[in-house]
Coordinates of C-alpha atoms and ligand atoms in Angstrom, one line a residue:
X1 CA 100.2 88.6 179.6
X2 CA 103.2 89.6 177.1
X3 CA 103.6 88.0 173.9
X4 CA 106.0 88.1 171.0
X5 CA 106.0 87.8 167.6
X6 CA 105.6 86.3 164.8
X7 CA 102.6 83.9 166.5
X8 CA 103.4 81.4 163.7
X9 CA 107.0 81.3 162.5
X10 CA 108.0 80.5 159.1
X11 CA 106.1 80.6 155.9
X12 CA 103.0 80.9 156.5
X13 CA 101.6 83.6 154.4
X14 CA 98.1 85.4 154.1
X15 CA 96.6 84.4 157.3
X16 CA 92.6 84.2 157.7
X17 CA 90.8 83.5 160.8
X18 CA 87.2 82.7 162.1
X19 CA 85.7 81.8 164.7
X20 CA 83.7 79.2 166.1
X21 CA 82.4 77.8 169.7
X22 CA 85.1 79.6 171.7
X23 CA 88.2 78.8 169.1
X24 CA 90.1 80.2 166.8
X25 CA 91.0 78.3 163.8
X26 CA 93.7 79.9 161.1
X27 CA 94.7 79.2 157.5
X28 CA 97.7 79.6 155.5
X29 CA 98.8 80.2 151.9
X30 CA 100.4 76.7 150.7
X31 CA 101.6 77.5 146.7
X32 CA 102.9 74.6 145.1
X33 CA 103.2 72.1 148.3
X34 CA 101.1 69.7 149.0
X35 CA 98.3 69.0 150.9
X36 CA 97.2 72.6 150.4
X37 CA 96.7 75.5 153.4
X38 CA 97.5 74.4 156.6
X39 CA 94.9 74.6 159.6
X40 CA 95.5 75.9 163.1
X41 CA 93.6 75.9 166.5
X42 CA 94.0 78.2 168.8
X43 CA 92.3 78.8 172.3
X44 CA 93.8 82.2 173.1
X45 CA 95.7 83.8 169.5
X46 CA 98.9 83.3 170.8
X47 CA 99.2 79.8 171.2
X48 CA 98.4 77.7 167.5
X49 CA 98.3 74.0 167.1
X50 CA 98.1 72.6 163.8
X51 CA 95.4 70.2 163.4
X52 CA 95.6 69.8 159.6
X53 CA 95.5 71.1 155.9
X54 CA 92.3 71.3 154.0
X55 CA 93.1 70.1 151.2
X56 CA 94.5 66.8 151.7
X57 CA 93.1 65.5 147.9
X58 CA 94.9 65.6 145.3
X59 CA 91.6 65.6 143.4
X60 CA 90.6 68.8 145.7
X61 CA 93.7 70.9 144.2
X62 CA 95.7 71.1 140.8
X63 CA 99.4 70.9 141.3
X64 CA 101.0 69.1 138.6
X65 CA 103.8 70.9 137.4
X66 CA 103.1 74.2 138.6
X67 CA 105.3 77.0 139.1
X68 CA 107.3 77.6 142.3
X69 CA 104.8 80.3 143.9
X70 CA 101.9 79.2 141.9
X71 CA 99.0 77.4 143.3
X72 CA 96.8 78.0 145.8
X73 CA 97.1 81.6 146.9
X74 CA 95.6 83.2 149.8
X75 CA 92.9 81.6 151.3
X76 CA 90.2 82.4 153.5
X77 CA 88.2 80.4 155.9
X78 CA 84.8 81.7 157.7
X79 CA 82.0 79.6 160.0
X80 CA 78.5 79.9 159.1
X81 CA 75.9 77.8 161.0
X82 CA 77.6 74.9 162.0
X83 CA 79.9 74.6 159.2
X84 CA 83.3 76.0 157.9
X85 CA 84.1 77.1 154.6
X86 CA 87.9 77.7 153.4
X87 CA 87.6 80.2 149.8
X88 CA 90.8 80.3 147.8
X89 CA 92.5 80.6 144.6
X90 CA 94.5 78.5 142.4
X91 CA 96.5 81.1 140.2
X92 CA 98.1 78.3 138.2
X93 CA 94.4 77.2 136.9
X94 CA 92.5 80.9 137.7
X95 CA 90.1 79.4 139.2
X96 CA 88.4 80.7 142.6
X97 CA 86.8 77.3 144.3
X98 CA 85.8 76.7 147.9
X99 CA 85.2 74.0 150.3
X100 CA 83.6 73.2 153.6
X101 CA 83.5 70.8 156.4
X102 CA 81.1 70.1 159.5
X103 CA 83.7 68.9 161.0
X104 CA 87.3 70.8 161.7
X105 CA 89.1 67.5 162.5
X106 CA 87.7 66.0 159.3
X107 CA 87.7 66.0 156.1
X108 CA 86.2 68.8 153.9
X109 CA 84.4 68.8 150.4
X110 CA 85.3 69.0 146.8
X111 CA 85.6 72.0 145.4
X112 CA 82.7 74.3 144.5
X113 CA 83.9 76.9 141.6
X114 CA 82.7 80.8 141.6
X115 CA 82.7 82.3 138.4
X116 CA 84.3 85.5 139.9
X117 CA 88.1 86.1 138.6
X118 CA 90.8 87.7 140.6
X119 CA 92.4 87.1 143.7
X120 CA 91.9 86.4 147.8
X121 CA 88.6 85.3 147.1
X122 CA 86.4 85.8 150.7
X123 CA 83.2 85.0 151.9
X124 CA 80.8 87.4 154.0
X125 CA 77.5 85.5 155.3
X126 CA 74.5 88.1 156.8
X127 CA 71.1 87.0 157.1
X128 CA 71.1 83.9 155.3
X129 CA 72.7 85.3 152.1
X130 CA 76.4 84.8 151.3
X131 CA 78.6 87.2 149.6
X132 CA 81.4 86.7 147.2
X133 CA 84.5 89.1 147.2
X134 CA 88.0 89.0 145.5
X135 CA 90.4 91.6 144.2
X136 CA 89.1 92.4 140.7
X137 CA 90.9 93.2 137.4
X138 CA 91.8 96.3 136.5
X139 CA 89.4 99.0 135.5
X140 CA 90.4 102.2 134.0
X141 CA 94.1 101.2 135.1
X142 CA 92.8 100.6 138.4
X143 CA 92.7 97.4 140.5
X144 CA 90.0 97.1 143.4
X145 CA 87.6 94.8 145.4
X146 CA 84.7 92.9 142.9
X147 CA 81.3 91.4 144.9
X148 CA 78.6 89.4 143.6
X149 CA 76.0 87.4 146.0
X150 CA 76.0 84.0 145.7
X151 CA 74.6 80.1 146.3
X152 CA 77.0 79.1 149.1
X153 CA 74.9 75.4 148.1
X154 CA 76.5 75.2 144.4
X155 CA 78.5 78.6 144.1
X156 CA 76.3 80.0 141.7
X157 CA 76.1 84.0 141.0
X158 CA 72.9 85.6 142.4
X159 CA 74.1 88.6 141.5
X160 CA 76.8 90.8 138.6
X161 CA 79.7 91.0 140.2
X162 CA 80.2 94.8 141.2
X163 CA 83.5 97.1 142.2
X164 CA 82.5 98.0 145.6
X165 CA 86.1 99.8 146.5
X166 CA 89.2 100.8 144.7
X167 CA 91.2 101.4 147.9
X168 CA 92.9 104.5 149.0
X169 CA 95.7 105.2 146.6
X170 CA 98.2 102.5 147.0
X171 CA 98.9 99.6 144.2
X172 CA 97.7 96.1 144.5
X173 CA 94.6 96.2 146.3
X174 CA 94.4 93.0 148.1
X175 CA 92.9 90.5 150.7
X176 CA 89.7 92.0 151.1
X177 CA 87.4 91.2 154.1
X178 CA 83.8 92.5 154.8
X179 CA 82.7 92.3 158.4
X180 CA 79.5 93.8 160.4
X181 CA 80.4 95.6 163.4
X182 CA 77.8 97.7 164.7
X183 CA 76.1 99.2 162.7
X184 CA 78.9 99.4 159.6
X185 CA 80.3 97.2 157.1
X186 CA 84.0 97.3 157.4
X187 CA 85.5 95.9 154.2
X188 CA 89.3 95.7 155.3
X189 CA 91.9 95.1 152.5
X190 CA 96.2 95.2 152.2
X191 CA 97.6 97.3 149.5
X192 CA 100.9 98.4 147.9
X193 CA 102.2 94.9 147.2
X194 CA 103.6 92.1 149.3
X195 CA 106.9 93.8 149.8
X196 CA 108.7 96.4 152.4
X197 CA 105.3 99.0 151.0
X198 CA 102.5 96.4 152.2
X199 CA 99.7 97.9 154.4
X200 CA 96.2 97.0 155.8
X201 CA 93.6 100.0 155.0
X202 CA 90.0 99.8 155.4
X203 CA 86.6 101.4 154.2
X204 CA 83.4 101.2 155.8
X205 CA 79.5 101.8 154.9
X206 CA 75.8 101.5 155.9
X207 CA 75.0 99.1 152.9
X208 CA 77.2 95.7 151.7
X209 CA 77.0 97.3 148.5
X210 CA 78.6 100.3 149.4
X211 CA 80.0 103.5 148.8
X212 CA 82.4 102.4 150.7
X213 CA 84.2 105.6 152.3
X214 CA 87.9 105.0 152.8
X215 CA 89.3 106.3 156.6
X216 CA 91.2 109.1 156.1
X217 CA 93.5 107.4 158.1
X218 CA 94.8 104.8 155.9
X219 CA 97.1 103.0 156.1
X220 CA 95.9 101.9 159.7
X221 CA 98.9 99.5 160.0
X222 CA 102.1 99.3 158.1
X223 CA 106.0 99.1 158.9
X224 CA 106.5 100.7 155.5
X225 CA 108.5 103.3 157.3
X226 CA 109.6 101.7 160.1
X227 CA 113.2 101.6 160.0
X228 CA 115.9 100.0 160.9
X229 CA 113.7 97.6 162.0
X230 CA 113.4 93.9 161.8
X231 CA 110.0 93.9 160.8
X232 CA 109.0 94.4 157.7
X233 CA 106.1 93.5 154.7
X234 CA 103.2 94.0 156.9
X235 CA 100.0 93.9 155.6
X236 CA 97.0 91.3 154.3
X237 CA 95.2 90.2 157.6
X238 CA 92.2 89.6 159.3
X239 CA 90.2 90.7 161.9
X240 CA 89.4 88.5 165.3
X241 CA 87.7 89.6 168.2
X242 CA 89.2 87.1 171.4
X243 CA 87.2 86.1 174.0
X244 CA 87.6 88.6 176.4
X245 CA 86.1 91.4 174.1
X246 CA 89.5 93.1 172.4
X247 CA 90.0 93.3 168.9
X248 CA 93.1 92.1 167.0
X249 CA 94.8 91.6 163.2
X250 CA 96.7 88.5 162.1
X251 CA 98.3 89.2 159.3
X252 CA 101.7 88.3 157.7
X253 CA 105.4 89.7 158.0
X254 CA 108.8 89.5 157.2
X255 CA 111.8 89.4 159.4
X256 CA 114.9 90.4 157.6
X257 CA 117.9 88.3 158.4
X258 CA 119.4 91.3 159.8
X259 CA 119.0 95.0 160.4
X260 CA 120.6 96.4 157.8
X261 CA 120.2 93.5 155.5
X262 CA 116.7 93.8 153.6
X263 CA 116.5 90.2 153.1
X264 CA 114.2 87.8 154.2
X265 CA 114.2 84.0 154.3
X266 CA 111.9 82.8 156.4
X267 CA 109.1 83.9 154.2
X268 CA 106.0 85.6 155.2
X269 CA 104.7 84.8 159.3
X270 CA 101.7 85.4 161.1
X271 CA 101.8 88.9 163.4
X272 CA 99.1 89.5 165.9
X273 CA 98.5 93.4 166.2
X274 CA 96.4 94.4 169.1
X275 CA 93.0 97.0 166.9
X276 CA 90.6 99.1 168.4
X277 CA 87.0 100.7 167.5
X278 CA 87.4 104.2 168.9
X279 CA 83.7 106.3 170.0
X280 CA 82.8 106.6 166.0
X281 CA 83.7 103.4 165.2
X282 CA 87.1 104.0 163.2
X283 CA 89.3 101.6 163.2
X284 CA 93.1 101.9 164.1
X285 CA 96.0 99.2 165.1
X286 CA 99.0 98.5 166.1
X287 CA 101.6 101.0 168.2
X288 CA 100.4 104.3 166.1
X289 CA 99.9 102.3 163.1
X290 CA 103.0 100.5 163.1
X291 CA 103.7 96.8 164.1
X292 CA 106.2 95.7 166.9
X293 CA 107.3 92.4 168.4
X294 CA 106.1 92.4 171.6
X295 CA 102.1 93.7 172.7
X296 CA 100.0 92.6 176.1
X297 CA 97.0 90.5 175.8
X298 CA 94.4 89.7 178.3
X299 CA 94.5 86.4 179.5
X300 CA 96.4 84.1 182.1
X301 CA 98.5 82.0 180.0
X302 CA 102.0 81.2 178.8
X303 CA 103.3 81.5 174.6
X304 CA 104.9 77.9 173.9
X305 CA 107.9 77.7 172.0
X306 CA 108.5 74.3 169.7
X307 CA 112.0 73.8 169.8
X308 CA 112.8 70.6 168.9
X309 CA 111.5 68.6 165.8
X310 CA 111.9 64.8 165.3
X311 CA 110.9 61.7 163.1
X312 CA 109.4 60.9 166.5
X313 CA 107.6 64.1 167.1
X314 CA 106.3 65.0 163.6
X315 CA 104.0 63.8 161.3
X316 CA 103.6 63.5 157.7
X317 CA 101.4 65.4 155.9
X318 CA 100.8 67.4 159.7
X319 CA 104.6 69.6 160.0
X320 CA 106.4 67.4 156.7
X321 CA 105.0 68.0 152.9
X322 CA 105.3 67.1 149.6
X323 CA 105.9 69.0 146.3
X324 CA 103.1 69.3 144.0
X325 CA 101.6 66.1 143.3
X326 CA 104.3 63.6 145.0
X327 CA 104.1 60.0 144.1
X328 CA 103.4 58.0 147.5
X329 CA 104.8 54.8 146.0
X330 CA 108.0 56.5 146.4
X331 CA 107.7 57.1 150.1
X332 CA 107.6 54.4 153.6
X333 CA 107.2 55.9 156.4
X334 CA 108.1 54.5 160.2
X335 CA 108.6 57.9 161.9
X336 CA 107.4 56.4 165.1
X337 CA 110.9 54.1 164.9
X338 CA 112.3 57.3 163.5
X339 CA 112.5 55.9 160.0
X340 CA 111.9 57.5 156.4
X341 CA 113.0 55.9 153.3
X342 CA 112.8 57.8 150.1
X343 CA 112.8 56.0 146.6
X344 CA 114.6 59.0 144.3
X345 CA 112.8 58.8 141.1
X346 CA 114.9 61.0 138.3
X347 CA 113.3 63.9 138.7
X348 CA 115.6 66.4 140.4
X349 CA 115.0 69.3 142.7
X350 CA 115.9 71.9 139.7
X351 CA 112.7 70.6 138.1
X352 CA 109.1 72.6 138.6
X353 CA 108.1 68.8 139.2
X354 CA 107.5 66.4 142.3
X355 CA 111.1 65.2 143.3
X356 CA 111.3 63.0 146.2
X357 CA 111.3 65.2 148.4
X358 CA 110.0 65.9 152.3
X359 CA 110.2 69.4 153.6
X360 CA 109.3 71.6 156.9
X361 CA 109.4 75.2 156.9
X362 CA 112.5 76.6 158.6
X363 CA 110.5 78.7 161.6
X364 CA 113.7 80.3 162.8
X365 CA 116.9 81.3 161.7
X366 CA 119.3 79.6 164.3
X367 CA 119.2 76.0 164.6
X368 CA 121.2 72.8 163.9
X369 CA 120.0 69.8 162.3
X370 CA 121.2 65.9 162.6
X371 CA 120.2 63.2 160.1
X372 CA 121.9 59.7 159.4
X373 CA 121.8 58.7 155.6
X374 CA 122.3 56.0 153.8
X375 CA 121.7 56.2 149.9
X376 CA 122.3 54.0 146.8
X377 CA 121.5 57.1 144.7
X378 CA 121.6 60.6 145.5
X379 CA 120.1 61.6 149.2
X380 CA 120.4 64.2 151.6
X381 CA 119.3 67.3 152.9
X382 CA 118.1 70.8 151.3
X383 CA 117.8 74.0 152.1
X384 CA 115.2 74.9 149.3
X385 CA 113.5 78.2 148.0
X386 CA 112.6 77.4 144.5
X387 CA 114.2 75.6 142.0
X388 CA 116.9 77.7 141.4
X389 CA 117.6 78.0 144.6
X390 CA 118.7 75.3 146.6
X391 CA 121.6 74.5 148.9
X392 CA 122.1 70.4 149.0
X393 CA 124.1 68.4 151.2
X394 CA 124.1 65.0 150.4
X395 CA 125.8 61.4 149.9
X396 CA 126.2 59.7 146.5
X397 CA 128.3 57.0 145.8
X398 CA 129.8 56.8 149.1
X399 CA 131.1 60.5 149.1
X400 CA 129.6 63.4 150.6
X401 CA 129.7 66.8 148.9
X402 CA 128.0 70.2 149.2
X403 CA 126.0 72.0 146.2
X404 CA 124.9 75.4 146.2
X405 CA 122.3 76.3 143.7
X406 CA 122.0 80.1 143.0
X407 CA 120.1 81.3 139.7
X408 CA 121.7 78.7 137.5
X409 CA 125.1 78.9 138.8
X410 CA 125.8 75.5 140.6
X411 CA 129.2 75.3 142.9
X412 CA 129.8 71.7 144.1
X413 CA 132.5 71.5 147.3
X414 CA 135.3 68.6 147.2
X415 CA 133.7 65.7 148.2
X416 CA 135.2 63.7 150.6
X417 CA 134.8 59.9 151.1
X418 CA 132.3 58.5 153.2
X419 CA 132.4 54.5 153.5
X420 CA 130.5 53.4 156.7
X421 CA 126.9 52.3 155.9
X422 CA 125.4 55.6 157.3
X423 CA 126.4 58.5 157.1
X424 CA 125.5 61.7 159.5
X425 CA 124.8 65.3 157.9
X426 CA 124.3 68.5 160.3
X427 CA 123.4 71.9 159.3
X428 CA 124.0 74.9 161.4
X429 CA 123.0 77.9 160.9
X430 CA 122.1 81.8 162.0
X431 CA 119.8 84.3 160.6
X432 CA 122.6 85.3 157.5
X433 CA 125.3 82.0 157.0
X434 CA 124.2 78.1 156.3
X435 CA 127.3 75.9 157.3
X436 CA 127.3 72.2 156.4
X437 CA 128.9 69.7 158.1
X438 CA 129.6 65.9 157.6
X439 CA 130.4 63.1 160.2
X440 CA 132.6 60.2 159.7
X441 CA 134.8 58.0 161.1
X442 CA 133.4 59.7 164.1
X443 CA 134.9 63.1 163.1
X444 CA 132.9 65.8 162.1
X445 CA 134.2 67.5 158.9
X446 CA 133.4 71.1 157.8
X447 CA 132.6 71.0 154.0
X448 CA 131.9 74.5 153.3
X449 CA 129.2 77.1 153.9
X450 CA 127.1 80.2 152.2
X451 CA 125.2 83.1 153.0
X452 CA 121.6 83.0 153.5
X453 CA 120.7 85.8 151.9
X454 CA 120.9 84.2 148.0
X455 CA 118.2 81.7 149.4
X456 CA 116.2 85.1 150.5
X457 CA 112.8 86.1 148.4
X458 CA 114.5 89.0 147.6
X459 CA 117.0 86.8 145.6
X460 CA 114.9 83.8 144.9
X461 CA 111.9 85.9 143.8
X462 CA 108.1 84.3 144.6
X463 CA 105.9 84.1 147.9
X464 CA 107.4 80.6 149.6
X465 CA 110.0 81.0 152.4
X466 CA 112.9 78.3 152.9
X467 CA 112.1 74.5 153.1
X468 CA 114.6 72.1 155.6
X469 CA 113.7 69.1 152.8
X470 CA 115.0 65.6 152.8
X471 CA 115.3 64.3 148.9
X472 CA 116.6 61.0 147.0
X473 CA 117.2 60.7 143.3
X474 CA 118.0 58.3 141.4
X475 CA 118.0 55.5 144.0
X476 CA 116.5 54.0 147.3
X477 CA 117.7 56.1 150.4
X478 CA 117.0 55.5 154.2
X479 CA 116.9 58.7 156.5
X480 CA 117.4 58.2 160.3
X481 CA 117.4 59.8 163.4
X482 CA 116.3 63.3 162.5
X483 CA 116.8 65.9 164.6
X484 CA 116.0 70.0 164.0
X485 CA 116.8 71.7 167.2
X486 CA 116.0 76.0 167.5
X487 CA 118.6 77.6 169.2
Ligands
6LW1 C1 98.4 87.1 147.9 C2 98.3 88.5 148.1 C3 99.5 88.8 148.7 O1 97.4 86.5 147.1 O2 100.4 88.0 148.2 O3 100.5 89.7 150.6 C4 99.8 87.1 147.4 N1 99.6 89.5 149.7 O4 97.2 89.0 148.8 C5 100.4 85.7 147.5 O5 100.6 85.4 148.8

């Protein structure tokens, strides 16, 4: 059956995937929102449900006051004997920690540290041992992939850690991934940075500890010169085999807003790219190497769509999150009765802090959204990449006005009088323009629009993609009646 991608739309960057009993299950970089890398399920690749984050502590993860696009970076999560492990780093603190559960619906452990630095920390289990690997500091001037065996009970080395690959020429060696195949190791990795030069490349050897020979083939899947095309950035994935025997990548990508437009704003999704072993066991991917939107896959089944998103329909903590470490006293939540009330403390949303604030990633670039709000502060809706870089459209004393937010310069629209008790906003928008609209009086007033290319990574800078938020400050504000409906 045909499929299209991205698989998962939005920001959700650095995909990893295991695994276990027939399922797939899939994890996400998170950065500074909270709870921390988001968990799918998946039965077939195509088709994820979100079942979670893992960590849903503060106490499992340190977020207060870090930088937009710091946090936890890309994580990886692995089954071993019954139970799942999730391996990532927090680059605010440096620290590499993972965690586990026996249960994938549940909840998992505290952290367990490895004394191992670098980034994309993995885990590679074989015959009762466990291996540790990360991208290492530089050497020489060179980056590449560090290993040290250790205690998957307490995270203790066994071993030094040792450079086991330095990739095959390109900068940034990242997101490695050992795997047994036969009778190789394959230790996959992405290199040349998470921009339009990203690409997956791969090395393989008879021992764990190498010398790992790089393919003369690398890159074995980039889009670096693709173009015109859409797609774009592809590189740090994974490798799944489905039930049916066939190989595959999920890794991330970027859709630019438009052809000729190398912006993206939707941050980095999650592309499945059919892979192949050929008679010597090389590994190659995609359409000659390159990724597309559309691929056959075995299997009699249909790719769901979520179009429509509701108070009604969502959950907190499940689609919605917080910013860094949010205060819950500052948050009731009826969504059932399609309710959310938001106490706005002082902070704003130009602060590296925890605003008020309630966010899901914008999945697709053409959508409207509805939302009644009443406010005896500040409240409204955002269209948020960092602090910088925000569009707000909100109500305060009884007017509605429009603020765009680009790198420090802030334009605020004529704000026009809004008396009744609540107020409706509506955003509408396609893959380059945000317009804002406001109804009262039962007219629906146009209060000014942007492109959507100054909320882009390109322009905002970092690894996050835009946030639909809802956000009070200074004041108790009542949100009803959400709707976010995809074109
Ligand atoms: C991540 C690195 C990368 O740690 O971007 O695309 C970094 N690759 O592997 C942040 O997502």
């Amino acid at each position: 059956m045909k499929y299209t991608n991205p698989v998962v739309k939005g920001f959700y960057p650095d995909p990893s995937v295991c695994e276990a009993n027939g399922k797939f299950y899939l994890v996400c970089s998170s950065f500074q929102y909270f709870p921390g890398v988001p968990l799918f399920e998946s039965e077939d690749l195509v088709n994820w449900r979100q079942i979670g984050h893992v960590l849903t502590r503060p106490t499992q993860v340190m977020l207060d006051n870090v930088r937009s696009s710091g946090g936890v970076f890309a994580p990886t999560i692995r089954y071993n004997d019954g139970r799942f492990y999730m391996v990532t780093n927090n680059n605010s603190t440096g620290e590499n920690f993972y965690v586990y559960t026996d249960d994938i619906y549940g909840e998992w452990s505290d952290p367990i540290k490895v004394d191992q630095g670098g980034i994309d920390p993995s885990l590679f289990f074989e015959n009762g041992k466990c291996y540790f690997i990360s991208n290492g500091d530089y050497v020489d001037g060179i980056n590449g992939i560090n290993q040290c065996e250790i205690d998957i009970a307490t995270g203790k080395k066994l071993s030094e850690s040792k450079r086991i690959w330095s990739g095959s020429g390109g900068r940034f060696i990242e997101s490695p991934h050992m795997y047994r195949i036969g009778k190789y190791y394959y230790l996959m990795a992405a290199e040349g940075g998470t921009e339009y030069g990203h690409m997956i490349t791969y090395a393989r050897s008879k021992s764990v500890w190498g010398p790992f020979v790089s393919d003369n083939n690398n890159p074995i899947l980039t889009n670096r010169n693709k173009a015109p095309h859409i797609i774009q950035g592809i590189g740090h994935g994974d490798l799944v085999c489905d039930n049916n025997g066939n190989w595959h990548i999920l890794c991330l990508g970027f859709r630019q807003i438009a052809l000729w437009q190398a912006y993206h704003t939707l941050g980095r999704e999650v592309f499945l790219i059919p892979a192949r072993f050929d008679e010597s066991g090389r590994l190659s991917a995609g359409k000659d190497g390159t990724a597309d939107f559309e691929y056959e896959i075995d299997g009699d089944f249909t790719q769901e769509q979520r179009k429509l998103y509701t108070f009604e329909n969502t959950g907190i903590g499940l689609d919605w999150c917080f910013m860094r470490k949010p205060n819950m006293d500052n948050y009731k939540f009826d969504l059932e009765n399609g309710i959310a009330e938001l106490n706005g403390s002082e902070v704003t949303l130009d602060r590296a802090a925890s605003p008020t604030f309630i966010a899901l990633r914008q999945r697709d670039f053409d959508f409207e959204l509805k939302v009644n709000v009443s406010s005896k502060g500040e409240a409204g809706v955002t269209l948020y990449a960092c602090e910088s870089e925000h569009y707000d459209l909100f109500i305060k004393d009884c007017r509605a006005a429009l603020k765009l937010n680009i790198g420090g310069i802030k334009q605020v629209t004529n704000s026009i009088p809004v008396c009744d008790e609540e107020t409706e906003l509506i955003v509408r928008t396609n893959s380059t323009r945000y317009d804002f609209y406001v109804r009262t009086d039962s007219k629906e007033i146009f209060l000014g629009g942007a492109a959507a290319k100054y909320l882009s990574t390109e322009v905002a800078e970092g690894f996050t993609g835009v946030m639909i938020g809802l956000y009070a400050v200074g004041g108790k504000s009542k949100f009803r009646d959400f709707s976010l409906e995809y074109k």
